[in-house]
mmCIF file of C-alpha atoms in Angstrom:
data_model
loop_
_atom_site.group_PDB
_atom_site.id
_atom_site.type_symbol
_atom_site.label_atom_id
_atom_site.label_comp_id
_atom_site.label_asym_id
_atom_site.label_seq_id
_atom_site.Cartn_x
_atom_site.Cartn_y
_atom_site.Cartn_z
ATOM 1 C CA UNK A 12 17.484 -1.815 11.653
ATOM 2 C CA UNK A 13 15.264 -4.586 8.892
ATOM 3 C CA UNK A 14 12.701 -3.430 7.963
ATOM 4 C CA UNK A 15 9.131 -4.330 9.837
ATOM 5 C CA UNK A 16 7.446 -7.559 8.421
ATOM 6 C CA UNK A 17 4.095 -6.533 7.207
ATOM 7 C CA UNK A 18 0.795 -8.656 7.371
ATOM 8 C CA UNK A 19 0.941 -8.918 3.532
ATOM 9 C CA UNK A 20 4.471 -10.283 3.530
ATOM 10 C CA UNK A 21 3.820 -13.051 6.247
ATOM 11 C CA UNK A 22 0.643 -14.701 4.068
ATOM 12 C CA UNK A 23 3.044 -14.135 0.855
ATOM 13 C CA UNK A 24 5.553 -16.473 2.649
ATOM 14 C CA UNK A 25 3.272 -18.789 4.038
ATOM 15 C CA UNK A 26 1.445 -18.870 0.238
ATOM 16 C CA UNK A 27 4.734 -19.699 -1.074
ATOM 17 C CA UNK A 28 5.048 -22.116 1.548
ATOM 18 C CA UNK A 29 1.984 -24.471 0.292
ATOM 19 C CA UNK A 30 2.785 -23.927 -3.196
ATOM 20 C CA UNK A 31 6.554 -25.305 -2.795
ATOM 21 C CA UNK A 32 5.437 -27.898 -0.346
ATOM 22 C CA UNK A 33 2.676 -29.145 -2.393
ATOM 23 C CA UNK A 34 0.375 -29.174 0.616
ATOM 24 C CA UNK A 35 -2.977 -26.760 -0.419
ATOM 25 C CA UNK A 36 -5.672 -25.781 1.629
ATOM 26 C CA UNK A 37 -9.395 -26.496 0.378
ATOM 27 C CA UNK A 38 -10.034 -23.076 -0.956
ATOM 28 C CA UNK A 39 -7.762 -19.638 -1.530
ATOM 29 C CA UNK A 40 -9.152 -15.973 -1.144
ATOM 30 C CA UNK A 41 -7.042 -13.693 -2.990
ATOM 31 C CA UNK A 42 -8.273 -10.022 -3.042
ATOM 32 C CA UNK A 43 -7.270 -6.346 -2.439
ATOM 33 C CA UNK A 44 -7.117 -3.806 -4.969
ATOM 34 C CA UNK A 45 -3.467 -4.817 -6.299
ATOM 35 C CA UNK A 46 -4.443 -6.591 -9.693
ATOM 36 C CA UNK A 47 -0.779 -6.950 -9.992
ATOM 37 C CA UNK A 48 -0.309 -9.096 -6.960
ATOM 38 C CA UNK A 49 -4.145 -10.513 -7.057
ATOM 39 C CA UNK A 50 -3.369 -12.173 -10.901
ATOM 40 C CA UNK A 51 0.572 -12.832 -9.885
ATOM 41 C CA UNK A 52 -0.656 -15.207 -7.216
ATOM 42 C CA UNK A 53 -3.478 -16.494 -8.500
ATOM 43 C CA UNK A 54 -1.547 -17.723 -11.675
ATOM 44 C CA UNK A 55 1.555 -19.322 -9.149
ATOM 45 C CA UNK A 56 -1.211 -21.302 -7.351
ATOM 46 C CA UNK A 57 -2.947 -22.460 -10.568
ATOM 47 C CA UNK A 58 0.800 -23.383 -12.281
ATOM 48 C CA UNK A 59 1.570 -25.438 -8.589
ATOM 49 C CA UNK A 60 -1.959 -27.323 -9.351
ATOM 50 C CA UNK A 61 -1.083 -27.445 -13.149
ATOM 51 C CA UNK A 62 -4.577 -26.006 -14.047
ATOM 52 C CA UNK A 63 -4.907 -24.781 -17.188
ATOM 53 C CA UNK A 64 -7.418 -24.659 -19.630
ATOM 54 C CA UNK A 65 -6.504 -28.282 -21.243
ATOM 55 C CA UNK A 66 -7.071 -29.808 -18.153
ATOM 56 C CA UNK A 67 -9.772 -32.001 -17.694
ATOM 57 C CA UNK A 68 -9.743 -31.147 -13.835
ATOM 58 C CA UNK A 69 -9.531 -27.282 -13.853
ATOM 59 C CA UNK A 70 -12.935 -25.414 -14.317
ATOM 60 C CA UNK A 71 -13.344 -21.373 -14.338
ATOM 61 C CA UNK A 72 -16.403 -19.061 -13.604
ATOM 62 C CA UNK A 73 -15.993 -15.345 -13.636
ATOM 63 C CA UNK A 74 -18.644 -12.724 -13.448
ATOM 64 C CA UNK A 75 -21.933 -12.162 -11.811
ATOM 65 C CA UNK A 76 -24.422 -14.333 -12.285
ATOM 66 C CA UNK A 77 -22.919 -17.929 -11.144
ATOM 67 C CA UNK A 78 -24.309 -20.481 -10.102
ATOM 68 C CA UNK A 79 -23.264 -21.368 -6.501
ATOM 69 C CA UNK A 80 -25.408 -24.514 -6.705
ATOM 70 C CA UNK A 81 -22.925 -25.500 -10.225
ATOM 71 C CA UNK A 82 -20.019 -24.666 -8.123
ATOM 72 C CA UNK A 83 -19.842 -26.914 -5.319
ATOM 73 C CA UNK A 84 -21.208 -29.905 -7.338
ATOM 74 C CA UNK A 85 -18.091 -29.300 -9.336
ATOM 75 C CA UNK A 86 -15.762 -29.074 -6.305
ATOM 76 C CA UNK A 87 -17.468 -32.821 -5.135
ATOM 77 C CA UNK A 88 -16.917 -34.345 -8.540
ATOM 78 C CA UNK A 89 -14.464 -36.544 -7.758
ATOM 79 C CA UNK A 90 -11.084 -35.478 -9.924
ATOM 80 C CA UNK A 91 -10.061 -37.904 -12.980
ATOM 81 C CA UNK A 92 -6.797 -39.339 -13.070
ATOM 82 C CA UNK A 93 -5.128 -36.608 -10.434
ATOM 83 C CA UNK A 94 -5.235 -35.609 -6.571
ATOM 84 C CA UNK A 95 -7.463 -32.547 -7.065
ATOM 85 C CA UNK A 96 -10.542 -30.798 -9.151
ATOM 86 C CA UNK A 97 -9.351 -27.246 -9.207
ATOM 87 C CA UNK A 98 -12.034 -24.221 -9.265
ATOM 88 C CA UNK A 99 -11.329 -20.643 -9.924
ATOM 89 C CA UNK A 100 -14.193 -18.583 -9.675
ATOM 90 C CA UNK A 101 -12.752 -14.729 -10.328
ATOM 91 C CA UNK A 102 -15.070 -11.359 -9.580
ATOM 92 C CA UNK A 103 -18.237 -13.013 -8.766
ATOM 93 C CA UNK A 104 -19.510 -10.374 -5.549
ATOM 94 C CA UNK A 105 -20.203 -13.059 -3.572
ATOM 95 C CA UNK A 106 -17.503 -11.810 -1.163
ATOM 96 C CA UNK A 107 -19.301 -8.233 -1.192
ATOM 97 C CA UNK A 108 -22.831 -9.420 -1.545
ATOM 98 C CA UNK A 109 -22.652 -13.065 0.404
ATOM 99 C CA UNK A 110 -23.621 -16.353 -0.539
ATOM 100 C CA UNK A 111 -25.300 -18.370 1.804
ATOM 101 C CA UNK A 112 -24.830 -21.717 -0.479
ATOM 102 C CA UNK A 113 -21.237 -21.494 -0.598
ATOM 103 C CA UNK A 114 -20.819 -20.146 3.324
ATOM 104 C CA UNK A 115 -22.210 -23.197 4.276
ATOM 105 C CA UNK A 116 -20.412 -25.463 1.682
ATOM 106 C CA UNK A 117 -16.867 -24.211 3.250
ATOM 107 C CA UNK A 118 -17.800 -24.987 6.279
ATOM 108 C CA UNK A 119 -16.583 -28.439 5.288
ATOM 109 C CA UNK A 120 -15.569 -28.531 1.645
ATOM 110 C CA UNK A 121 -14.448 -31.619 -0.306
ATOM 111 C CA UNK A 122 -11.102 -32.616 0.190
ATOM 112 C CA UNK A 123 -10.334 -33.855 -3.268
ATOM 113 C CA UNK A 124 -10.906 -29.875 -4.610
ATOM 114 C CA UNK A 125 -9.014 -26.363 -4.410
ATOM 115 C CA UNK A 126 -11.232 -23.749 -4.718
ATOM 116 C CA UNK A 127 -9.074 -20.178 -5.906
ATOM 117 C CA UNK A 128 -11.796 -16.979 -5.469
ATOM 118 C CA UNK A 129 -10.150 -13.879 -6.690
ATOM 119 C CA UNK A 130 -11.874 -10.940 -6.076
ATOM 120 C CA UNK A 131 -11.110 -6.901 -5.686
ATOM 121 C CA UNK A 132 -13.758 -6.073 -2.897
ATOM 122 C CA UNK A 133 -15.413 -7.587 0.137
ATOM 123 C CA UNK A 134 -17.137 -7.943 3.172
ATOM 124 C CA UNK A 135 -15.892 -9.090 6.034
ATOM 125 C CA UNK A 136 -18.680 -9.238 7.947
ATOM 126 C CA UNK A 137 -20.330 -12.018 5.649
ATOM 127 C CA UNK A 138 -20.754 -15.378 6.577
ATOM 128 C CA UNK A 139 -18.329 -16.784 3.553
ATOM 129 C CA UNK A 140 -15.550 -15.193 4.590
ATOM 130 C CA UNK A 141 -16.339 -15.997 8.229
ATOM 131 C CA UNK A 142 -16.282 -19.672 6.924
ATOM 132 C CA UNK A 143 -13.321 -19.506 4.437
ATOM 133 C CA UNK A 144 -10.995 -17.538 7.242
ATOM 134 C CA UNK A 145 -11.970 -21.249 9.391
ATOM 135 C CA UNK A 146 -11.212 -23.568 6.404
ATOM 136 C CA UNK A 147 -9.107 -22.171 3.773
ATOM 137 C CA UNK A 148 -6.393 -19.381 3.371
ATOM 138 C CA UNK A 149 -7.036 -15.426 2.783
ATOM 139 C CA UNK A 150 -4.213 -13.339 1.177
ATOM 140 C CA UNK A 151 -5.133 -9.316 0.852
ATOM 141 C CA UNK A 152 -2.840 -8.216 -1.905
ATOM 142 C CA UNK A 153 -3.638 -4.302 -1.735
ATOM 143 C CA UNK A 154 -1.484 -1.102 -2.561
ATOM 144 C CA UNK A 155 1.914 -1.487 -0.967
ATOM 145 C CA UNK A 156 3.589 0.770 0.768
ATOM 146 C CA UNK A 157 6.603 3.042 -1.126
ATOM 147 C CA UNK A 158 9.593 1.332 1.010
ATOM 148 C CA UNK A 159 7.831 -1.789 -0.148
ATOM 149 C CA UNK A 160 7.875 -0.753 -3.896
ATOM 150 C CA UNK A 161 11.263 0.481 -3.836
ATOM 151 C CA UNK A 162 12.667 -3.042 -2.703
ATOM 152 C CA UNK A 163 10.517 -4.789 -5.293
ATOM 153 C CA UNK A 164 12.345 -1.992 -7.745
ATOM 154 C CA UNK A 165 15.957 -2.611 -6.646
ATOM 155 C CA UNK A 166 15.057 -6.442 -6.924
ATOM 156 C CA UNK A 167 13.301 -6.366 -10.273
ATOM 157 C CA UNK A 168 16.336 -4.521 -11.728
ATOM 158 C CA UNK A 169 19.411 -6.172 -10.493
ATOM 159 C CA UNK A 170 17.337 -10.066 -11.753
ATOM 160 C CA UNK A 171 17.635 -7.827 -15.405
ATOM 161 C CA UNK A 172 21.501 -7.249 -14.675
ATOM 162 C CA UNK A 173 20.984 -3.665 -14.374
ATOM 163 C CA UNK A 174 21.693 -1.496 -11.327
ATOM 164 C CA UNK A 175 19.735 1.299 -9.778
ATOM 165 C CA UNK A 176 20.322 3.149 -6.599
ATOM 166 C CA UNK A 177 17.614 3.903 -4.172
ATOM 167 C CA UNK A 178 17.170 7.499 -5.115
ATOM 168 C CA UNK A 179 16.994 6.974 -8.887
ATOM 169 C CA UNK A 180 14.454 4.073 -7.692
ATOM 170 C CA UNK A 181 12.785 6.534 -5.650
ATOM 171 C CA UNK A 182 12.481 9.069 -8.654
ATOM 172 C CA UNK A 183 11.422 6.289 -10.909
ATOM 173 C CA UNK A 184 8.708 5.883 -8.209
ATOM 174 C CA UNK A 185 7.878 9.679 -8.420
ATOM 175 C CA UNK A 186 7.406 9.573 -11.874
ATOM 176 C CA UNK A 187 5.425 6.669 -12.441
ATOM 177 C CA UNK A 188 3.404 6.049 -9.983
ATOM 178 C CA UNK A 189 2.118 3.018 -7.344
ATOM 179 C CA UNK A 190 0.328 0.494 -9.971
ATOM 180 C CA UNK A 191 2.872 -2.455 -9.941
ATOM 181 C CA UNK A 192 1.710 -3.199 -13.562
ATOM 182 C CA UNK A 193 3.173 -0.072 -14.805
ATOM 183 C CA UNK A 194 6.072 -0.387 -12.370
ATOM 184 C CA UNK A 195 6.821 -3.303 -14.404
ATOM 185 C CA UNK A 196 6.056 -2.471 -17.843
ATOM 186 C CA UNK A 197 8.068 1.135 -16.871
ATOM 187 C CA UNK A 198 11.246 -1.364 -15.931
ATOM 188 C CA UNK A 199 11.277 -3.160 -18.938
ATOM 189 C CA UNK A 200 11.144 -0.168 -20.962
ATOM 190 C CA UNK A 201 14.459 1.196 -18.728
ATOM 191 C CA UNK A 202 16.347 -2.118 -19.580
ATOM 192 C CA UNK A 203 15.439 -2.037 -23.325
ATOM 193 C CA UNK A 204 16.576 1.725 -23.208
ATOM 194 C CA UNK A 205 20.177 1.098 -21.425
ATOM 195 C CA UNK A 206 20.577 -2.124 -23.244
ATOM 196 C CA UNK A 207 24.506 -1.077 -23.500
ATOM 197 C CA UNK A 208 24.991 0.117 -20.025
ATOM 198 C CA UNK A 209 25.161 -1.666 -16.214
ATOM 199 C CA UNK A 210 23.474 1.199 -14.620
ATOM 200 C CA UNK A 211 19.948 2.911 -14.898
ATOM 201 C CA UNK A 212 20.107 6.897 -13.942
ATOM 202 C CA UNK A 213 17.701 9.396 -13.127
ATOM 203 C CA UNK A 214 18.011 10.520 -16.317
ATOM 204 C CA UNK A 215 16.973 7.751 -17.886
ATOM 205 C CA UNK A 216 14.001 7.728 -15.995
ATOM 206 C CA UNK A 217 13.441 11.029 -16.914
ATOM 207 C CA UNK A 218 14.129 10.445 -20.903
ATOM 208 C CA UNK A 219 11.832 6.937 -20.776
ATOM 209 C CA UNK A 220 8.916 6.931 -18.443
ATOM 210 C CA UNK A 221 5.831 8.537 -18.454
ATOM 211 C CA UNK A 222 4.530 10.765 -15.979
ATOM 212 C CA UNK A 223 0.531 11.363 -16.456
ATOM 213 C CA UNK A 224 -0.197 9.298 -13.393
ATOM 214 C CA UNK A 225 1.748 11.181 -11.173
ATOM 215 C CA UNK A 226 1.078 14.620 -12.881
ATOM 216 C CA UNK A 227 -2.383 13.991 -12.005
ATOM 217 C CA UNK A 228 -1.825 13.244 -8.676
ATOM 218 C CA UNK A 229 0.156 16.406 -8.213
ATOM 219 C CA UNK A 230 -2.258 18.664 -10.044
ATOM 220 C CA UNK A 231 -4.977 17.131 -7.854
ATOM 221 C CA UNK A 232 -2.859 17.596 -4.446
ATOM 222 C CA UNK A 233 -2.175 21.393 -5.784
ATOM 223 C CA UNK A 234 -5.530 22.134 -6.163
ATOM 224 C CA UNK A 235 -6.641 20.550 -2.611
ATOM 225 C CA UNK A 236 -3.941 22.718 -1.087
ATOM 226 C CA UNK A 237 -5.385 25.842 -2.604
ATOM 227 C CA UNK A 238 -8.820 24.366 -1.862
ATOM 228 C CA UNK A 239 -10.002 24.418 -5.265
ATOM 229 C CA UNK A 240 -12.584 22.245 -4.848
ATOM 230 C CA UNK A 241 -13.729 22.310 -8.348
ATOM 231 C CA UNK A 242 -10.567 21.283 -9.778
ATOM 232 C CA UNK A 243 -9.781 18.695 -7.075
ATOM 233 C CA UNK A 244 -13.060 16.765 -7.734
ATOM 234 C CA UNK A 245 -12.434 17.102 -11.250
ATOM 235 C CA UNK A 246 -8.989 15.615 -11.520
ATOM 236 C CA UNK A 247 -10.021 12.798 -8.785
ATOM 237 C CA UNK A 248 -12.910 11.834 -11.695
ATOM 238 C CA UNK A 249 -10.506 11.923 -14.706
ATOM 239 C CA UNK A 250 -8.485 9.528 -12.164
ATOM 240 C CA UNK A 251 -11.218 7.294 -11.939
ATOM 241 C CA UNK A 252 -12.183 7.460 -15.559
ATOM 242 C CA UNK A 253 -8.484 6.240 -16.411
ATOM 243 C CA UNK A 254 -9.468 2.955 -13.957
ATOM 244 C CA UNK A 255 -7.175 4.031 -11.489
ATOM 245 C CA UNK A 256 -8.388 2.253 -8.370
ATOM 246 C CA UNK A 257 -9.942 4.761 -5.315
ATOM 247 C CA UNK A 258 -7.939 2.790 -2.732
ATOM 248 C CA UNK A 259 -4.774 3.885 -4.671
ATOM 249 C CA UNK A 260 -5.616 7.285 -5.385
ATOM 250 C CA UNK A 261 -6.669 7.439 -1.449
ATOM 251 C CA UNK A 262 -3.153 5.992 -0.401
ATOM 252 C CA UNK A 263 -1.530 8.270 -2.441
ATOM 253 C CA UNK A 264 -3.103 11.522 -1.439
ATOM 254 C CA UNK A 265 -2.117 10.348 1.634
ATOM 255 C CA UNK A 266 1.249 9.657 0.974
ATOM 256 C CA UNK A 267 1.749 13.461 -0.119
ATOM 257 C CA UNK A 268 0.232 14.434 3.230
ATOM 258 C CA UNK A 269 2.667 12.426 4.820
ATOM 259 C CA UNK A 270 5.771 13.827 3.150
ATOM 260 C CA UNK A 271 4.309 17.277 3.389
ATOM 261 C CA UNK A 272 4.258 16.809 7.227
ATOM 262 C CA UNK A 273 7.703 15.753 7.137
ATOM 263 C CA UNK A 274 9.036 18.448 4.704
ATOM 264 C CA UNK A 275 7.227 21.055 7.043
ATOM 265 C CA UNK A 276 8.718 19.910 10.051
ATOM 266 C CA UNK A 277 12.017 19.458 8.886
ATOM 267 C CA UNK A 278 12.199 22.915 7.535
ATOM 268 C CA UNK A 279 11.071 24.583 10.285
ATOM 269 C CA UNK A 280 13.999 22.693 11.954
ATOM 270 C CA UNK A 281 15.706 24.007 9.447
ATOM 271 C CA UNK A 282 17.439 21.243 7.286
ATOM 272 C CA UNK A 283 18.498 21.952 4.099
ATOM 273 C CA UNK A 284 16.807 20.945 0.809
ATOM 274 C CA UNK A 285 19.494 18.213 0.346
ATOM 275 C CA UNK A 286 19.181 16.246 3.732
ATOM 276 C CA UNK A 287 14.934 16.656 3.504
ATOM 277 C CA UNK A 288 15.850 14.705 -0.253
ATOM 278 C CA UNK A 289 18.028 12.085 1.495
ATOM 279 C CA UNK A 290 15.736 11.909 4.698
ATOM 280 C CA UNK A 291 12.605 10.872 2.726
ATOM 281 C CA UNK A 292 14.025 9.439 -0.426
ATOM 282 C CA UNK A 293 12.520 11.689 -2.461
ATOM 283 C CA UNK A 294 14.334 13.311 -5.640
ATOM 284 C CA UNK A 295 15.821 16.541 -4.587
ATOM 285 C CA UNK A 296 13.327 18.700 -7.150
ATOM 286 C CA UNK A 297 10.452 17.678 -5.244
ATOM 287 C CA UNK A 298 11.433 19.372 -1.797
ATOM 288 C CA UNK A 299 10.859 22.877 -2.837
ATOM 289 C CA UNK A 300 7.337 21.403 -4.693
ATOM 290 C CA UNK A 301 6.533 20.166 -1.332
ATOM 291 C CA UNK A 302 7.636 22.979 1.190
ATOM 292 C CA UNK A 303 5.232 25.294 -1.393
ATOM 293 C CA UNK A 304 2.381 23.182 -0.820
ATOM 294 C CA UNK A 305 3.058 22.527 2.967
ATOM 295 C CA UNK A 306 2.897 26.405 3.774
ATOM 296 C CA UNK A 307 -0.665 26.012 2.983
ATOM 297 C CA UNK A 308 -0.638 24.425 6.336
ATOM 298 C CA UNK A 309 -0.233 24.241 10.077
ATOM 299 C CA UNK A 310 1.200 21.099 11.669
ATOM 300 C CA UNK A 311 -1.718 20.484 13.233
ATOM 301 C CA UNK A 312 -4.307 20.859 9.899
ATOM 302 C CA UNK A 313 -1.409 18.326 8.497
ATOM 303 C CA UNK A 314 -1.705 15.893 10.912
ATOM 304 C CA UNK A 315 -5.368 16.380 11.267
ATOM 305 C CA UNK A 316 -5.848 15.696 6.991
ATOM 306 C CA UNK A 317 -3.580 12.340 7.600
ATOM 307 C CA UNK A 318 -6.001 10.933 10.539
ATOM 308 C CA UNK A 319 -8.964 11.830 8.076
ATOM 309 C CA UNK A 320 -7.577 9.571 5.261
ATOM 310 C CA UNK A 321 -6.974 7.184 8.028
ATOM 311 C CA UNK A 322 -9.856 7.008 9.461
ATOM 312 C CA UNK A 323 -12.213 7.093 6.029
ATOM 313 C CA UNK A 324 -10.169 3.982 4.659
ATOM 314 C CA UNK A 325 -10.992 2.159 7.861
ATOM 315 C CA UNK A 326 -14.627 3.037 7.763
ATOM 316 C CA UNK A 327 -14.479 1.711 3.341
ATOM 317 C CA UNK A 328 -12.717 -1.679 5.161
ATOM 318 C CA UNK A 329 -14.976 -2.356 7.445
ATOM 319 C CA UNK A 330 -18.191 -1.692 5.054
ATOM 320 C CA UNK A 331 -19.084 2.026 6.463
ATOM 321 C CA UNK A 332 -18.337 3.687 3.610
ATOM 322 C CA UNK A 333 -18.130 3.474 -0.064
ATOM 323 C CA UNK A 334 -14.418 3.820 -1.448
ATOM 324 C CA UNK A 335 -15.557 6.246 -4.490
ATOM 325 C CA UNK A 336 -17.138 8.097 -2.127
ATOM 326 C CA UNK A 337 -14.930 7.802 1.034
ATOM 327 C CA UNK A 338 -12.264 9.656 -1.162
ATOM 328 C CA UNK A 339 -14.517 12.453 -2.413
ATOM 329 C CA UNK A 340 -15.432 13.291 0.955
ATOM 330 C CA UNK A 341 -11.788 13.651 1.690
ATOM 331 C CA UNK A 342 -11.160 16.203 -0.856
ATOM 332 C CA UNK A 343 -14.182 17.863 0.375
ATOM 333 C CA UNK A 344 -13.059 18.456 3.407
ATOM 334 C CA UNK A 345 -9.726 19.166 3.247
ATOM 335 C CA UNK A 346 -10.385 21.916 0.409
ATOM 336 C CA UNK A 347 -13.910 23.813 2.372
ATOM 337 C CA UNK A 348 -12.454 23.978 5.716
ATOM 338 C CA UNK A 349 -9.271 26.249 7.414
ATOM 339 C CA UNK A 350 -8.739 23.285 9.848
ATOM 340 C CA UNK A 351 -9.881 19.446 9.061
ATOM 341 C CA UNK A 352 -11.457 17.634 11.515
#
C-alpha cells in the first residue's frame, strides 16, 4: 500500500511546480520549525529568481525592527532590466505579532515583485496571513514524520552511491536524531567513513555518529516514566539550551509514547522481541529499552499521555499556548499523576 500523501508533500510539489515552470506567485510564506526545509526552499526559490546579493533587483531585511513602510515601496519599485524586484524579508514577527501595513499591501501586491517571508512562528489568526493565504503561497516546513525521514535517508544515500537498508536507516535515525541538518551532516560523515565500500551498516552507524541528541531524549523519557519530575524538567532545559526546537522535542516525546504503546501491546500479545523490531522499524536493542519503560504503564495512561501531546500542540498552533511552555506542562503531567488526563 504507498504511502499517504501528506499536506507538506502536496505544497512541496506544487512549490516545485512554480519554480520549474517559471510562473511565481506575488509573495511566498515559508515557515515551521524545520530550518532545514525552511532555508532549503527558500534558497531554490531565490536561485529560480536568480537573487543574489549582486543583483541589483534582490533586496533582504531580517530581524525585528523593519520597516513595513520601506518594504512595500521596494516591492512597487519597478525592477531594472528583469521581470521581477525580489524581497526576502527573514524572522521579522510580523507573522506572530501582525502588521497591519503589509496585511493590507497583499491584499493586492505589485505584480512586477516576489515577496519570500521566512519565518519559524506564527499566527494564524492575523490579518497578514489571512491576506497572503488569498494572494500568495504558504508552505509549513515543520518536523517530519520518521517514515518521512527514513525515505529522505534511503534517498540521500543511494544519490551518494551508497546503500542502506531500512533498519540500518532506522538505527541511524535512533541514534541521531529528527534535525534534518544533522541527518545530513551525519550522512556525509557515513560516506566519507565507507569511502571503500557499497554498503553502510549498523555498525557503521554505530562507529561514526553521535548520539547526545538522542541520549537526551532517552534520559528525559526515563525519567518521565519514573516521574522524576526534577530530572525530566531538567534535561527538557539542557534540550532547549542546546537550541533544540520545543516543537521537536514535543514530537519526539511523543514519538516514544507512540512506540511504547505499540511495544506494550504487542507484548502482551505476545510477539517476540524480533517481530516488535521488524513491526516498528526500530533496531532490535531498543525493544527490551522500550517494554522496561512501557511497564510503567497501563494502555489506557499510554493512550491517554499521546492525546495530551496531541492536544497541547494543537492548542501552541492555534495560539493557546506557548510551545516552551506547552511542553513543560506535558512533562508535568505525565510525571505527578498515576493516570494523565
Amino acid at each position: 500500500m504507498p504511502a499517504k500523501t501528506s499536506d507538506f508533500q502536496v505544497k512541496q510539489k506544487q512549490l516545485n511546480d512554480d519554480i520549474k515552470n517559471g510562473v511565481f506567485k506575488p509573495c511566498y510564506l515559508i515557515c515551521g520549525e524545520e530550518a532545514y526545509l525552511r532555508y532549503q526552499n527558500r534558497d531554490k526559490l531565490l536561485k529560480a529568481l536568480s537573487a543574489d546579493a549582486s543583483s541589483m533587483n534582490f533586496t533582504r531585511y531580517e530581524g525585528d525592527g523593519i520597516n513595513p513602510l520601506e518594504i512595500i515601496d521596494m516591492a512597487e519599485t519597478m525592477p531594472f532590466l528583469a521581470d521581477k524586484r525580489v524581497l526576502l524579508i527573514e524572522d521579522s514577527g510580523f507573522f506572530k505579532n501582525g502588521c497591519p501595513e503589509l496585511a493590507d499591501y497583499l491584499k493586492s501586491p505589485a505584480e512586477s515583485a516576489v515577496i519570500i517571508f521566512v519565518e519559524k512562528d506564527l499566527d494564524k489568526r492575523k490579518d497578514i496571513y489571512k491576506a497572503l493565504s488569498k494572494t500568495g503561497f504558504e508552505i509549513s516546513c515543520d518536523v517530519q514524520d520518521d517514515q518521512m525521514l527514513i525515505r529522505w535517508i534511503l534517498s540521500r544515500v543511494t544519490s551518494e552511491g551508497k546503500n542502506i537498508s531500512p533498519g540500518a536507516a532506522s538505527f541511524f535515525l535512533e541514534r541521531v536524531g529528527t534535525d534534518m541538518s544533522n541527518i545530513s551532516t551525519e550522512i556525509e560523515k557515513l560516506v566519507c567513513y565507507c569511502m571503500d565500500r557499497d554498503r553502510i551498516t549498523e555498525e557503521d552507524i554505530e562507529a561514526v555518529c553521535a548520539n547526545w541528541l538522542t541520549s537526551r531524549i532517552f534520559a528525559m523519557t526515563d525519567a518521565i516514566v519514573e516521574r522524576n519530575q526534577k530530572r525530566a524538567i531538567d534535561l527538557y532545559y539542557d534540550l532547549l539550551a542546546l537550541k533544540e526546537p520545543p516543537a521537536k522535542i514535543l514530537a519526539l516525546i511523543t514519538r516514544q509514547f507512540n512506540i511504547m504503546l505499540q511495544v506494550k501491546e504487542m507484548t502482551d500479545n505476545r510477539r517476540d522481541k524480533g517481530s516488535i523490531a521488524s513491526a516498528l522499524k526500530i533496531a532490535p536493542f531498543l525493544v527490551g529499552k522500550y517494554q522496561n519503560w512501557a511497564r510503567g504503564y497501563s494502555n489506557q495512561e499510554l493512550m491517554d499521555a499521546l492525546e495530551l501531546c496531541a492536544s497541547n500542540d494543537e492548542a501552541v498552533k492555534t495560539g493557546k499556548l506557548d510551545y516552551v511552555i506547552s511542553v513543560e506542562m506535558v512533562i508535568i503531567k505525565c510525571t505527578t499523576v498515576k493516570k494523565v488526563v
